Amino acid sequence: MITTVRGVRDILPEDVPSWRFLEESARAVFSSYGYQELRTPLFERTELFARAVGATSDIVEKEMYTFADRGGDSLSLRPEGTASVVRALIENNRQRVLPWAVYYMGPMFRYERPQKGRYRQFHQMGCELFGAEGPLADAEMMAMVLRLLRRIGVEASLTLEINSLGCAGCRGPYRARLFAFLQTHEAALCDHCRPRLPHNPLRTLDCKGEGCRAVAGKAPCMKDHLCGACADHFQGLTALLTAMELPFVVNPLLVRGLDYYNRTAFEVTTTALGTQNAVAAGGRYDGLVAEMGGQPVPAIGFAMGMERLVLLLEAAQVAMARPAFYLVAVGEAAGRRGLLLAEQWRNGGVPVTMDLLGGSLKVQMKRADRAGARFALILGEREMVQQTILLKNMTDGEQSSLAWNEVGWERLAALIA
Ligand code: ATP
Ligand code: MG
């Protein structure tokens, strides 16, 4: 037997209603804030991700699915969405018609150790907003994320965490201070953080290693070293969140490892999923578009992990789609008649699930029950003789016999209106 690849899953029909509910809710919320959908390719040139995500990031160094195509070009399956969106902005000249507000959703690929809420093919949805510089944009984006989480009914276990990463001006001196501090605690750091300390001391702040976390807890905070403009931006953001009555906590350990991420960083975390606690992550990247070869454009975005949201939804229970009408036809002649009647009803837009496996009335009714049908339409031997059909309400068991020429689609549609 050939199975799926490790860390890659089918989304089975019984789980699809949760996915669709999530997708449809997100589309409704994002578009109500003026975002339009962008669909980018599933694979890109490897150098796009090396530049945008960072050649020394965990994602690019250890997690990317990279391959040479038959022409010898190095390509990679996308590990995240922002790189492609920035490429599309520049390639399609959208910097000339700012703001550009887009959302995406779809599969991403990372070679990680699979566990609950962590897969090798997983799904993200996210938004990117180009052109807006002030804290209004940051605050609105967080309000949008929280509105979506509220709408799908999972906000109870969630916390919004924010931080400021400063800018090119104030982060340099802070980085030097942090480096000096971490150096004096070098022995306590993990094997991964110690060698990268000189070029990326910030990464130690969000390392999950025990030793690193203890040291990070005592490290100097970016928040206390912001320049005037960055401090104003952060203060503006917190004032707006407060005015909107959106609860948040400032987490000084929330960082991004790369230089083009600046000022606002935010995350939504949950207490309901164990160690896979990040549901959404976002922030400002005012330097990235220029880094990728475009005109400098301020930008902010976020991505949400859809598997993790679906896990949260399971607790909230999304109703499975139940068939409205389930057609049971016993015997060959009834099957032929049933198919014709079902097509007539479908012509009028009435949803009909016909039992195509056949068998006795009893087995077919059992399947109607298992499918959660609201009404069964039964064509048995007697009905074939009388040219009638038996309509059974599966909720209260009530039955009525209707002549074929009486059960037009209008009559059925009225029952489920
Ligand atoms: P983590 O710390 O959990 O690895 P990350 O920092 O790698 O997260 P981002 O790159 O910021 O995550 O991606 C945004 C969101 O995508 C995460 O908050 C998470 O919900 C989801 N996500 C990331 N990697 C995976 C994965 N392998 N499987 C499922 N969801 C994921
Ligand atoms: Mg990760």
XYZ file of C-alpha atoms and ligand atoms in Angstrom:
449
model
C 0.000 0.000 0.000
C 1.244 3.487 -0.827
C 0.569 5.993 1.949
C 0.865 9.770 2.275
C 4.252 11.318 2.955
C 5.108 11.872 6.640
C 3.611 15.107 7.954
C 1.142 15.335 5.054
C -2.556 14.570 5.473
C -5.826 14.196 3.655
C -8.559 16.535 4.769
C -11.412 14.045 4.886
C -14.991 14.923 3.933
C -16.142 14.962 7.563
C -13.502 17.608 8.348
C -14.145 19.767 5.296
C -17.137 21.643 6.797
C -14.809 23.115 9.457
C -12.324 24.155 6.762
C -14.980 25.736 4.623
C -16.466 27.544 7.577
C -13.025 28.923 8.394
C -12.280 29.908 4.778
C -15.652 31.511 4.196
C -15.515 33.433 7.468
C -12.035 34.704 6.612
C -13.044 35.810 3.117
C -16.030 37.673 4.529
C -14.008 39.434 7.232
C -10.968 40.266 5.072
C -13.062 41.630 2.229
C -15.165 43.677 4.634
C -11.934 45.536 5.512
C -11.149 46.136 1.829
C -8.690 43.300 1.185
C -8.733 41.464 -2.148
C -7.618 37.912 -2.770
C -4.248 37.230 -4.409
C -3.313 33.743 -5.618
C 0.402 33.143 -6.022
C 2.283 30.040 -7.267
C 3.037 27.119 -4.955
C 6.702 27.180 -5.953
C 9.152 29.958 -6.659
C 12.843 30.495 -7.232
C 14.737 29.465 -4.102
C 16.499 32.835 -3.959
C 13.149 34.590 -3.430
C 12.728 32.883 -0.057
C 16.429 33.193 0.782
C 16.127 36.963 0.344
C 12.670 37.550 1.825
C 12.606 35.058 4.673
C 16.367 35.255 5.272
C 19.116 32.857 4.233
C 20.039 32.184 7.869
C 16.470 31.708 9.111
C 15.412 28.268 10.344
C 12.874 28.104 7.545
C 15.389 28.552 4.734
C 18.285 26.745 6.402
C 16.467 23.675 7.614
C 12.851 23.491 6.562
C 12.534 24.226 2.855
C 11.619 21.722 0.154
C 14.200 22.698 -2.440
C 14.793 20.892 -5.713
C 16.388 21.406 -9.098
C 13.941 21.278 -11.988
C 14.844 19.570 -15.257
C 16.351 22.799 -16.549
C 18.660 22.977 -13.541
C 17.005 25.931 -11.767
C 16.783 25.782 -7.997
C 13.137 26.011 -6.977
C 11.406 25.695 -3.627
C 7.897 24.902 -2.478
C 6.673 28.003 -0.694
C 7.250 27.820 3.076
C 5.193 30.972 3.700
C 3.193 33.575 1.800
C 4.761 37.004 2.265
C 7.737 36.523 -0.082
C 5.481 35.759 -3.037
C 3.140 38.640 -2.245
C 6.053 41.097 -2.176
C 7.374 39.661 -5.439
C 3.913 40.027 -7.004
C 3.656 43.625 -5.789
C 6.938 44.563 -7.432
C 6.519 42.438 -10.549
C 3.036 43.851 -11.235
C 3.910 47.433 -10.370
C 1.318 47.727 -7.652
C 3.478 50.223 -5.768
C 2.066 52.857 -8.093
C -1.499 52.406 -6.867
C -1.116 52.222 -3.133
C -2.545 51.100 -0.841
C -2.423 47.481 -1.943
C -4.330 45.282 0.490
C -4.377 41.575 -0.326
C -5.129 38.285 1.351
C -4.192 34.717 0.470
C -4.901 31.243 1.715
C -3.455 27.895 0.814
C -0.876 25.205 1.472
C 2.682 25.898 2.669
C 5.508 23.389 2.949
C 8.139 23.010 5.654
C 10.308 20.055 6.543
C 9.600 19.976 10.284
C 9.136 17.314 12.909
C 5.428 16.489 12.589
C 3.276 16.608 15.711
C -0.212 17.762 16.649
C -0.706 21.162 15.002
C 2.598 20.925 13.099
C 2.768 19.357 9.656
C 4.975 19.350 6.566
C 2.185 20.447 4.294
C 0.038 22.867 6.244
C -2.201 25.813 5.418
C -1.974 29.481 6.146
C -4.172 32.411 5.456
C -2.827 35.889 5.740
C -3.110 39.536 4.779
C -0.532 42.051 3.606
C -1.087 45.798 3.496
C 1.308 48.012 1.537
C 1.542 51.772 1.720
C 0.370 52.618 5.246
C 2.971 53.741 7.722
C 1.188 54.784 10.895
C -0.137 52.806 13.858
C -3.719 53.041 12.509
C -2.835 50.284 10.033
C -1.306 48.112 12.755
C -4.292 48.539 15.056
C -6.828 47.922 12.305
C -5.062 44.723 11.247
C -5.120 43.358 14.798
C -8.790 44.293 15.135
C -9.468 42.378 11.913
C -7.650 39.260 13.164
C -9.544 39.362 16.448
C -12.846 39.965 14.661
C -12.296 36.827 12.594
C -11.419 34.777 15.676
C -14.497 36.087 17.457
C -16.688 35.364 14.446
C -15.620 31.724 14.317
C -16.129 31.433 18.066
C -12.612 30.562 19.224
C -11.480 33.754 20.916
C -11.955 32.508 24.482
C -8.557 30.808 24.844
C -6.613 33.455 22.906
C -4.209 36.242 23.827
C -2.942 39.079 21.620
C 0.741 39.752 22.294
C 2.546 42.763 20.894
C 6.048 44.204 20.921
C 8.160 46.742 19.067
C 11.350 45.775 17.291
C 12.473 49.366 16.765
C 14.013 50.501 13.493
C 17.393 50.483 11.772
C 18.340 53.492 13.901
C 17.576 52.240 17.385
C 17.983 48.512 16.969
C 21.736 48.677 16.276
C 22.681 50.091 19.667
C 20.140 47.783 21.363
C 21.552 44.773 19.563
C 25.045 45.658 20.768
C 23.794 45.866 24.365
C 21.911 42.599 24.045
C 24.958 40.925 22.541
C 27.153 42.113 25.411
C 24.609 40.830 27.928
C 24.175 37.441 26.269
C 27.932 37.016 25.940
C 28.279 37.135 29.705
C 25.755 34.248 29.869
C 27.077 32.335 26.889
C 27.541 29.080 28.780
C 23.815 28.871 29.551
C 22.730 29.195 25.892
C 21.781 26.256 23.670
C 24.058 24.821 20.983
C 21.980 26.505 18.328
C 22.056 30.018 19.790
C 25.688 30.114 20.891
C 27.249 30.064 17.407
C 24.726 32.544 15.962
C 25.119 34.966 18.862
C 27.499 37.380 17.045
C 25.272 37.770 13.960
C 21.810 37.227 15.418
C 21.563 37.811 19.175
C 17.837 38.652 18.919
C 16.961 35.090 18.045
C 17.909 33.953 21.537
C 14.974 35.958 22.889
C 12.433 33.598 21.330
C 14.455 30.386 21.543
C 12.420 27.625 23.167
C 15.440 26.094 24.954
C 15.225 26.165 28.749
C 18.629 27.759 29.341
C 18.019 30.420 26.702
C 14.627 31.280 28.141
C 16.068 31.807 31.597
C 18.729 34.156 30.208
C 16.273 35.946 27.893
C 13.992 36.680 30.851
C 16.683 38.903 32.344
C 17.959 40.455 29.103
C 17.564 44.149 28.262
C 14.325 44.886 26.353
C 14.023 46.580 22.952
C 11.001 48.409 24.314
C 13.248 50.363 26.693
C 15.659 51.363 23.900
C 13.285 52.685 21.225
C 14.064 55.976 19.501
C 11.490 58.764 19.765
C 9.673 57.937 16.524
C 9.460 54.200 17.313
C 8.310 54.893 20.856
C 5.581 57.208 19.495
C 4.461 54.547 17.015
C 4.219 51.914 19.744
C 2.460 54.288 22.111
C 0.034 55.181 19.305
C -0.705 51.510 18.722
C -1.370 50.690 22.366
C -3.632 53.753 22.673
C -5.681 52.617 19.657
C -6.000 49.048 20.926
C -7.136 50.377 24.278
C -9.662 52.709 22.620
C -11.075 49.739 20.676
C -11.211 47.774 23.940
C -9.039 45.008 22.518
C -7.122 43.317 25.325
C -3.393 42.786 24.682
C -0.186 42.030 26.560
C 3.240 43.434 25.762
C 5.703 40.568 25.344
C 9.284 41.907 25.185
C 10.511 38.482 24.012
C 8.438 38.596 20.827
C 10.995 39.208 18.056
C 11.737 38.568 14.398
C 15.276 37.710 13.461
C 15.656 39.808 10.318
C 16.553 43.418 9.738
C 13.658 44.376 7.491
C 11.132 43.538 10.209
C 10.668 46.690 12.226
C 8.487 48.296 14.838
C 5.303 46.305 15.442
C 5.412 42.549 15.941
C 2.331 40.685 17.118
C 1.153 37.180 17.785
C -2.049 35.522 18.835
C -1.411 32.583 21.134
C -3.717 30.006 22.645
C -3.636 27.980 25.824
C -5.744 25.252 24.203
C -3.217 23.508 21.941
C -0.259 22.647 24.163
C 3.170 23.533 22.772
C 1.865 24.530 19.307
C 0.533 27.696 20.884
C 0.921 30.272 18.074
C -2.242 30.746 16.021
C -1.293 33.906 14.138
C 1.892 35.899 13.723
C 2.450 39.236 12.067
C 4.221 42.518 12.026
C 5.709 45.395 10.118
C 8.323 44.947 7.433
C 8.874 48.458 6.104
C 12.303 47.491 4.705
C 11.434 44.344 2.787
C 10.079 45.725 -0.486
C 13.267 47.752 -1.037
C 15.362 44.742 -0.020
C 13.584 42.763 -2.762
C 14.381 45.379 -5.384
C 11.277 47.589 -5.290
C 10.722 51.206 -4.285
C 10.613 51.443 -0.491
C 7.015 50.947 0.684
C 5.854 50.556 4.271
C 4.134 47.242 4.851
C 2.489 45.129 7.508
C 1.043 41.633 7.417
C 0.180 38.494 9.309
C -0.333 34.776 8.718
C -2.584 32.360 10.586
C -2.131 28.610 10.848
C -5.329 27.038 9.558
C -4.761 23.546 11.025
C -4.478 25.099 14.461
C -7.666 27.095 13.955
C -9.478 23.959 12.779
C -8.299 22.169 15.932
C -9.778 25.022 17.966
C -12.966 24.830 15.906
C -13.357 21.146 16.716
C -13.915 22.162 20.289
C -16.436 24.745 19.070
C -18.167 22.118 16.841
C -19.154 23.193 13.353
C -22.340 21.535 12.134
C -21.745 19.004 9.359
C -23.710 19.573 6.175
C -26.738 17.238 6.337
C -28.533 16.120 3.197
C -31.948 17.774 2.981
C -33.550 14.931 1.007
C -32.402 11.322 0.816
C -34.003 9.254 -1.908
C -34.507 5.567 -1.179
C -35.577 3.399 -4.123
C -36.089 -0.332 -3.609
C -35.688 -2.448 -6.738
C -34.572 -1.762 -10.288
C -37.725 -0.110 -11.638
C -37.910 2.147 -8.581
C -34.266 3.054 -9.107
C -34.947 4.209 -12.673
C -38.025 6.187 -11.633
C -36.178 7.653 -8.651
C -33.331 8.905 -10.815
C -35.788 10.720 -13.117
C -37.691 12.285 -10.216
C -34.460 13.340 -8.508
C -33.253 15.063 -11.673
C -36.543 16.981 -11.931
C -36.237 18.181 -8.355
C -32.589 19.119 -8.923
C -33.627 21.135 -11.985
C -35.550 23.293 -9.530
C -32.537 23.608 -7.245
C -33.622 21.088 -4.598
C -30.658 19.151 -3.128
C -31.263 15.404 -3.327
C -28.906 12.641 -2.250
C -29.946 9.426 -3.949
C -28.983 6.085 -2.444
C -27.035 4.435 -5.266
C -25.946 1.376 -3.336
C -29.467 -0.085 -3.238
C -30.513 -3.053 -1.124
C -33.486 -3.498 1.182
C -35.575 -0.640 2.507
C -34.044 -1.258 5.907
C -30.396 -0.915 4.826
C -31.099 2.147 2.754
C -33.008 3.826 5.589
C -30.091 3.078 7.877
C -27.802 4.936 5.472
C -30.259 7.864 5.318
C -30.141 8.022 9.093
C -26.359 7.822 9.250
C -26.053 10.646 6.700
C -28.226 12.807 8.960
C -30.898 13.344 6.285
C -33.757 15.672 7.215
C -36.290 13.975 4.929
C -36.386 10.570 3.261
C -38.257 10.077 -0.016
C -39.147 6.407 -0.358
C -40.049 4.507 -3.537
C -40.972 0.927 -2.607
C -42.950 -1.764 -4.389
C -46.288 -0.381 -3.206
C -45.385 3.182 -4.214
C -44.420 1.988 -7.701
C -47.838 0.392 -8.125
C -49.685 3.448 -6.775
C -47.418 5.929 -8.569
C -46.741 7.669 -5.265
C -43.737 8.437 -3.083
C -43.525 8.267 0.685
C -42.177 11.402 2.339
C -40.769 10.792 5.804
C -39.669 13.531 8.175
C -36.593 11.979 9.794
C -36.809 14.239 12.833
C -40.322 13.382 14.044
C -41.002 10.245 11.970
C -44.152 11.702 10.384
C -45.005 10.239 6.959
C -47.234 11.223 4.064
C -47.917 9.599 0.720
C -47.754 11.930 -2.309
C -48.635 11.282 -5.935
C -45.716 11.673 -8.369
C -47.412 14.543 -10.122
C -47.857 16.351 -6.765
C -44.240 16.360 -5.704
C -42.744 19.047 -7.883
C -39.587 20.750 -6.712
C -41.644 23.685 -5.377
C -43.333 21.447 -2.854
C -40.006 20.040 -1.623
C -38.279 23.414 -1.621
C -41.038 24.755 0.660
C -40.215 22.050 3.218
C -36.621 23.181 3.675
C -37.073 26.928 3.184
P 6.194 28.032 15.281
O 6.918 28.815 16.311
O 4.946 27.349 15.810
O 7.070 27.121 14.475
P 6.508 29.945 13.184
O 7.121 31.118 13.841
O 7.334 29.025 12.405
O 5.636 29.122 14.267
P 5.155 31.533 11.211
O 6.185 31.281 10.183
O 5.075 32.867 11.835
O 5.252 30.425 12.339
O 3.718 31.099 10.632
C 2.484 31.660 11.089
C 1.573 30.596 11.647
O 1.525 29.447 10.811
C 2.011 30.034 12.984
O 1.606 30.880 14.019
C 1.300 28.714 13.029
O -0.060 28.890 13.442
C 1.307 28.273 11.583
N 2.354 27.281 11.311
C 3.669 27.483 11.135
N 4.313 26.328 10.872
C 3.369 25.358 10.864
C 3.386 23.934 10.626
N 4.512 23.282 10.329
N 2.220 23.261 10.704
C 1.057 23.901 10.995
N 0.983 25.228 11.223
C 2.111 25.953 11.151
Mg 8.366 27.250 12.799
